[in-house]
Coordinates of C-alpha atoms in Angstrom, one line a residue:
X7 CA 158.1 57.4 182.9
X8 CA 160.3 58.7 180.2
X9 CA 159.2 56.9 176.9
X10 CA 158.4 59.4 174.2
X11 CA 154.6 58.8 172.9
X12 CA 154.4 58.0 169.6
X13 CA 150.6 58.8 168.0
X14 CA 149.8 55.5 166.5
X15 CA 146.8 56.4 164.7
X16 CA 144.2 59.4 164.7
X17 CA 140.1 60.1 164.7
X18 CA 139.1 63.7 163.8
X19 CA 135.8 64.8 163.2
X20 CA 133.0 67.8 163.8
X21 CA 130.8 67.2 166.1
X22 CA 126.8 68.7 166.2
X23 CA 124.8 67.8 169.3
X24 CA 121.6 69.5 170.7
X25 CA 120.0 68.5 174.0
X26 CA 116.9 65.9 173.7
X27 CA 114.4 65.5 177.1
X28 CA 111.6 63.1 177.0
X29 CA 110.1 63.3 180.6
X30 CA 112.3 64.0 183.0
X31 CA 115.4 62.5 181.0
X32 CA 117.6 64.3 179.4
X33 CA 120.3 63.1 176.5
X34 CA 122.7 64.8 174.1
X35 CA 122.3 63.8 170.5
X36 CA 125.4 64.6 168.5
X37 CA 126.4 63.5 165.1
X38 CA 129.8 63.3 164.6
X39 CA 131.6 63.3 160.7
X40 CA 135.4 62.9 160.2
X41 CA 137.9 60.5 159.3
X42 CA 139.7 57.8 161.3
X43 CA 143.6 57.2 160.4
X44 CA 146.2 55.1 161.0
X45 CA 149.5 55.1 159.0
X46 CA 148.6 55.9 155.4
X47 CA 145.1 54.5 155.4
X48 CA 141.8 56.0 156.6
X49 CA 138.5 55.2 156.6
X50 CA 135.0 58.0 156.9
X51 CA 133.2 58.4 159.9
X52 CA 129.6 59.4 160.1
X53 CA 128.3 58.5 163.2
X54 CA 125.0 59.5 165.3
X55 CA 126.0 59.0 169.6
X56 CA 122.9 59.6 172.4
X57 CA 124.3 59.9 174.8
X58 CA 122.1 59.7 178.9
X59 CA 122.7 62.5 180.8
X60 CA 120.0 62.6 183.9
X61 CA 116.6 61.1 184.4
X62 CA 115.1 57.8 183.7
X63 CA 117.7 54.8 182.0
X64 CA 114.3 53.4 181.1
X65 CA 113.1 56.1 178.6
X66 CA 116.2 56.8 177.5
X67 CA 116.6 53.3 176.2
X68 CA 113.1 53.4 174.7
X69 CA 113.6 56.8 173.2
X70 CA 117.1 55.5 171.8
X71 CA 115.0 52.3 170.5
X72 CA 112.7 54.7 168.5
X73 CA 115.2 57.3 167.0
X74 CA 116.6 53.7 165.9
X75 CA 113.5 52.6 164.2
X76 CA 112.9 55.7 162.8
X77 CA 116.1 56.8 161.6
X78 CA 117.0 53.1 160.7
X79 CA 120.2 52.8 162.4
X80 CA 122.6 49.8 162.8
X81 CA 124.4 49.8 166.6
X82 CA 128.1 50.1 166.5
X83 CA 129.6 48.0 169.1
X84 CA 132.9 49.3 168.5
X85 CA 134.8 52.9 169.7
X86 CA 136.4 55.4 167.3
X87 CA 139.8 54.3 168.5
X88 CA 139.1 50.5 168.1
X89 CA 138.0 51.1 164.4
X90 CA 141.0 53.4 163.7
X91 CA 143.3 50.9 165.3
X92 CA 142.0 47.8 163.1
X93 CA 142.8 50.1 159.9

């Protein structure tokens, strides 16, 4: 209960989101820009998140399907954190 944290690595970034409703579902879209660090390297982050706040899973998941068609974006199956920590 008395160990000192020690920061081990660091994401910052600017985040820009908007509210999106298709239907009865609502999600937040936010794009987030920074930089992930750990030690003395880092690595850019550029990132698009939608994120389901209420309504149907179902159209959420279609509507996320289509801003990914259209946009032509590649899933990121890894957090901020994880991709900071494996720098």
């Amino acid at each position: 209960l008395h160990a000192e944290l020690k920061e081990i690595c660091t994401v910052s970034f600017r985040r820009c989101a908007v509210l999106l409703q298709e239907q009865d579902t609502v999600c937040e879209l936010a794009l987030d820009k920074g930089e992930l660090r750990r030690e003395s390297r880092s690595a850019p982050l550029c990132e698009i998140e939608l994120e389901w706040i209420a309504g149907s899973e179902e159209v959420f998941h279609a509507l996320a399907a289509d801003l990914a068609d259209y946009l032509s974006l590649t899933p990121e199956p890894e957090s901020k954190l994880a991709r900071a920590m494996k720098l």
